[in-house]
Short mmCIF file of C-alpha atoms in Angstrom, two decimals:
data_model
loop_
_atom_site.label_atom_id
_atom_site.label_comp_id
_atom_site.label_asym_id
_atom_site.label_seq_id
_atom_site.Cartn_x
_atom_site.Cartn_y
_atom_site.Cartn_z
CA UNK A 1 -0.02 0.00 -0.08
CA UNK A 2 1.27 3.67 -0.85
CA UNK A 3 2.07 5.55 2.47
CA UNK A 4 2.00 9.31 2.50
CA UNK A 5 2.91 10.53 5.77
CA UNK A 6 2.71 14.27 6.93
CA UNK A 7 4.96 15.85 9.86
CA UNK A 8 1.93 16.88 11.96
CA UNK A 9 -1.57 16.45 12.57
CA UNK A 10 -2.09 19.62 14.44
CA UNK A 11 0.13 22.70 14.67
CA UNK A 12 -0.16 26.21 16.16
CA UNK A 13 1.71 29.01 15.01
CA UNK A 14 2.08 32.83 15.88
CA UNK A 15 1.71 35.52 13.02
CA UNK A 16 4.85 36.15 11.29
CA UNK A 17 6.44 33.06 12.35
CA UNK A 18 7.87 30.56 9.22
CA UNK A 19 6.21 27.26 9.18
CA UNK A 20 7.45 24.11 7.68
CA UNK A 21 5.09 21.23 6.74
CA UNK A 22 7.01 18.22 5.42
CA UNK A 23 5.66 15.39 3.26
CA UNK A 24 7.23 12.09 2.46
CA UNK A 25 5.74 9.32 0.35
CA UNK A 26 7.21 5.48 0.52
CA UNK A 27 6.38 4.44 -3.06
CA UNK A 28 9.04 5.99 -5.50
CA UNK A 29 6.18 8.49 -7.11
CA UNK A 30 7.29 11.00 -9.38
CA UNK A 31 4.86 13.76 -8.69
CA UNK A 32 3.70 15.07 -5.17
CA UNK A 33 1.19 17.79 -4.61
CA UNK A 34 0.08 20.29 -1.52
CA UNK A 35 -3.21 21.63 -1.27
CA UNK A 36 -5.20 23.38 1.15
CA UNK A 37 -8.71 22.72 1.98
CA UNK A 38 -10.96 25.39 3.60
CA UNK A 39 -14.92 24.81 4.19
CA UNK A 40 -16.98 25.84 1.18
CA UNK A 41 -13.60 26.32 -1.09
CA UNK A 42 -12.83 22.90 -1.60
CA UNK A 43 -9.42 21.86 -2.55
CA UNK A 44 -7.10 24.24 -3.71
CA UNK A 45 -4.02 23.37 -5.12
CA UNK A 46 -0.82 25.25 -3.99
CA UNK A 47 2.24 23.65 -5.68
CA UNK A 48 3.34 20.29 -7.40
CA UNK A 49 6.31 18.97 -7.99
CA UNK A 50 7.27 16.37 -10.97
CA UNK A 51 10.75 15.65 -9.85
CA UNK A 52 13.17 16.37 -7.75
CA UNK A 53 13.83 20.13 -7.81
CA UNK A 54 10.97 20.74 -10.09
CA UNK A 55 8.23 22.34 -9.13
CA UNK A 56 5.11 24.40 -10.49
CA UNK A 57 2.65 26.65 -8.73
CA UNK A 58 -0.74 25.53 -8.64
CA UNK A 59 -3.89 28.08 -8.26
CA UNK A 60 -2.70 29.61 -5.01
CA UNK A 61 1.02 29.86 -4.70
CA UNK A 62 0.99 32.95 -3.05
CA UNK A 63 2.62 33.38 0.83
CA UNK A 64 4.13 29.82 0.05
CA UNK A 65 6.93 27.99 -1.31
CA UNK A 66 8.01 24.65 -1.61
CA UNK A 67 11.31 22.44 -1.66
CA UNK A 68 11.79 18.81 -3.10
CA UNK A 69 15.55 17.78 -2.62
CA UNK A 70 14.74 14.17 -2.27
CA UNK A 71 12.51 12.22 -4.47
CA UNK A 72 10.47 11.25 -1.35
CA UNK A 73 9.97 14.26 0.58
CA UNK A 74 7.79 17.43 -0.36
CA UNK A 75 8.14 20.36 1.91
CA UNK A 76 5.73 23.47 1.92
CA UNK A 77 6.99 26.62 3.74
CA UNK A 78 5.12 29.41 4.88
CA UNK A 79 7.68 32.31 4.68
CA UNK A 80 5.68 34.61 7.01
CA UNK A 81 2.37 32.86 8.50
CA UNK A 82 -1.10 34.82 8.45
CA UNK A 83 -4.19 34.24 9.73
CA UNK A 84 -5.80 33.70 6.59
CA UNK A 85 -3.42 30.92 6.08
CA UNK A 86 -5.28 28.72 9.01
CA UNK A 87 -6.70 25.73 7.30
CA UNK A 88 -6.21 22.04 6.63
CA UNK A 89 -3.18 21.19 4.52
CA UNK A 90 -3.27 17.80 2.28
CA UNK A 91 -0.05 16.31 0.83
CA UNK A 92 -0.53 14.12 -1.87
CA UNK A 93 1.46 11.93 -4.50
CA UNK A 94 0.88 10.18 -7.72
CA UNK A 95 2.22 7.82 -10.21
CA UNK A 96 1.88 7.44 -13.97
CA UNK A 97 0.07 5.99 -15.95
CA UNK A 98 -3.10 6.14 -13.70
CA UNK A 99 -2.59 9.35 -11.66
CA UNK A 100 -4.97 8.87 -8.87
CA UNK A 101 -4.11 11.20 -5.86
CA UNK A 102 -2.72 9.52 -2.70
CA UNK A 103 -3.55 11.67 0.33
CA UNK A 104 -1.64 12.01 3.54
CA UNK A 105 -3.55 12.51 6.69
CA UNK A 106 -3.18 16.31 6.64
CA UNK A 107 -2.08 19.01 8.96
CA UNK A 108 -4.42 21.25 10.56
CA UNK A 109 -2.85 24.60 10.77
CA UNK A 110 -3.90 27.77 13.09
CA UNK A 111 -2.12 30.60 13.10
CA UNK A 112 -3.13 33.25 15.91
CA UNK B 1 -10.79 27.88 -16.03
CA UNK B 2 -11.47 24.50 -15.99
CA UNK B 3 -14.47 23.48 -13.67
CA UNK B 4 -15.93 20.59 -11.73
CA UNK B 5 -19.53 21.04 -10.63
CA UNK B 6 -21.22 19.04 -7.62
CA UNK B 7 -24.38 19.56 -5.77
CA UNK B 8 -23.08 20.21 -2.06
CA UNK B 9 -26.03 18.49 -0.64
CA UNK B 10 -26.77 16.80 1.66
CA UNK B 11 -28.24 13.89 0.09
CA UNK B 12 -30.26 11.82 2.61
CA UNK B 13 -31.02 8.39 1.67
CA UNK B 14 -32.31 5.61 3.98
CA UNK B 15 -30.27 2.50 4.46
CA UNK B 16 -30.22 0.06 2.04
CA UNK B 17 -31.18 2.35 -0.63
CA UNK B 18 -29.07 3.21 -3.90
CA UNK B 19 -27.24 6.65 -3.44
CA UNK B 20 -26.59 8.52 -6.71
CA UNK B 21 -23.89 11.56 -6.77
CA UNK B 22 -23.43 13.22 -9.73
CA UNK B 23 -20.88 15.16 -11.34
CA UNK B 24 -20.39 17.62 -14.37
CA UNK B 25 -17.04 19.13 -16.00
CA UNK B 26 -16.48 21.62 -18.14
CA UNK B 27 -12.77 20.35 -20.02
CA UNK B 28 -14.19 18.82 -22.54
CA UNK B 29 -10.77 17.10 -23.16
CA UNK B 30 -10.33 15.55 -19.65
CA UNK B 31 -9.24 12.05 -19.87
CA UNK B 32 -9.98 10.62 -16.44
CA UNK B 33 -12.27 10.93 -13.98
CA UNK B 34 -11.88 9.75 -9.86
CA UNK B 35 -14.27 9.50 -7.16
CA UNK B 36 -12.71 10.23 -3.54
CA UNK B 37 -14.36 9.35 -0.30
CA UNK B 38 -13.89 12.09 2.69
CA UNK B 39 -14.60 11.18 6.21
CA UNK B 40 -15.08 14.50 8.36
CA UNK B 41 -11.71 15.51 9.61
CA UNK B 42 -10.13 12.80 7.31
CA UNK B 43 -8.18 13.14 3.96
CA UNK B 44 -9.63 11.85 0.89
CA UNK B 45 -9.44 8.51 -0.31
CA UNK B 46 -9.86 7.05 -3.59
CA UNK B 47 -13.01 4.78 -4.31
CA UNK B 48 -12.92 4.47 -7.94
CA UNK B 49 -11.20 5.98 -11.24
CA UNK B 50 -12.78 5.78 -14.69
CA UNK B 51 -11.70 6.35 -18.20
CA UNK B 52 -13.96 5.14 -20.64
CA UNK B 53 -17.52 5.86 -21.46
CA UNK B 54 -19.92 3.45 -19.89
CA UNK B 55 -20.29 2.02 -16.39
CA UNK B 56 -17.31 0.58 -14.25
CA UNK B 57 -18.54 -1.61 -11.34
CA UNK B 58 -16.56 -2.21 -8.03
CA UNK B 59 -18.71 -3.97 -5.21
CA UNK B 60 -21.27 -1.62 -4.15
CA UNK B 61 -19.97 0.73 -6.32
CA UNK B 62 -20.75 1.85 -10.09
CA UNK B 63 -18.97 4.80 -11.53
CA UNK B 64 -20.53 6.16 -15.03
CA UNK B 65 -19.17 8.35 -17.69
CA UNK B 66 -20.73 10.11 -20.29
CA UNK B 67 -18.31 12.15 -22.18
CA UNK B 68 -20.45 13.51 -24.89
CA UNK B 69 -22.52 14.98 -21.89
CA UNK B 70 -19.42 15.79 -19.91
CA UNK B 71 -20.83 14.01 -17.04
CA UNK B 72 -19.61 11.38 -14.33
CA UNK B 73 -21.88 9.55 -11.48
CA UNK B 74 -21.46 7.21 -8.39
CA UNK B 75 -23.97 4.66 -7.34
CA UNK B 76 -23.79 3.20 -4.35
CA UNK B 77 -26.02 0.33 -3.70
CA UNK B 78 -27.39 -1.13 -0.29
CA UNK B 79 -26.25 2.35 1.14
CA UNK B 80 -24.89 1.82 4.85
CA UNK B 81 -24.48 4.01 7.73
CA UNK B 82 -20.82 3.95 7.25
CA UNK B 83 -20.93 5.47 3.71
CA UNK B 84 -21.71 8.71 5.10
CA UNK B 85 -19.24 11.03 4.08
CA UNK B 86 -18.65 13.44 1.43
CA UNK B 87 -17.98 12.67 -2.08
CA UNK B 88 -15.13 14.11 -4.13
CA UNK B 89 -15.30 14.16 -7.77
CA UNK B 90 -11.88 14.98 -9.49
CA UNK B 91 -11.31 15.21 -13.46
CA UNK B 92 -7.59 14.93 -14.90
CA UNK B 93 -7.23 17.23 -17.91
CA UNK B 94 -4.22 18.54 -19.64
CA UNK B 95 -0.64 17.47 -18.40
CA UNK B 96 2.03 20.09 -16.97
CA UNK B 97 5.51 19.39 -15.99
CA UNK B 98 4.76 15.64 -17.04
CA UNK B 99 2.02 15.20 -14.55
CA UNK B 100 -1.68 15.33 -14.90
CA UNK B 101 -3.45 18.14 -12.58
CA UNK B 102 -6.71 17.15 -11.12
CA UNK B 103 -9.20 19.58 -10.64
CA UNK B 104 -11.70 18.64 -7.95
CA UNK B 105 -15.06 19.59 -7.16
CA UNK B 106 -16.33 20.83 -3.97
CA UNK B 107 -17.89 17.61 -3.35
CA UNK B 108 -21.28 16.06 -1.91
CA UNK B 109 -22.26 15.52 1.07
CA UNK B 110 -24.07 12.15 1.67
CA UNK B 111 -25.98 11.08 4.84
CA UNK B 112 -27.25 7.54 5.20
CA UNK B 113 -29.88 6.97 7.86
CA UNK B 114 -30.70 3.76 9.57
#
């Protein structure tokens, strides 16, 4: 079974802090994604990566950056956390040819 | 802008009934279609995917695809209270950077009452 893990289930940070969310997958998947999920807005893509050191912006990249130094690990960075970044953050990975998404358990981030 | 539309619900059905969940999409070039189930407070998990027009069955679940009408549905037979969840429809359109990027609907909430 594919396993995608995320570094924290719950996180509370203060406004202005730099926040790191980490995602690890164990199935050698090429593609990894970061989403945020908010009530009424659904899943929104922040960034994705299709290879080591390769990244592309999703629909809402502002205020975020990412890092993929190893194939199995994809990090999301909030450069200066703000209250409007309070959300559920979901990591996912996919593999050709079917490209179904395998999600991690999610990190519920609260910025106060 | 690619769109995937779902009725937010809630869709309420009695235990043992057939639940029918619907999804329409705007990108006529879409190639693959997915249904995910998400329990409250949990992450989405894949139920089924479908690529070809017609029906695909897996246990109590049947996915139906009609590309001409840009419509995909999920039928759940013999619904159980444990099926109560939000169901997300996702559509893979064009490729970017070597990966297909899904567009997700906002989900339909299903309640199965005893």
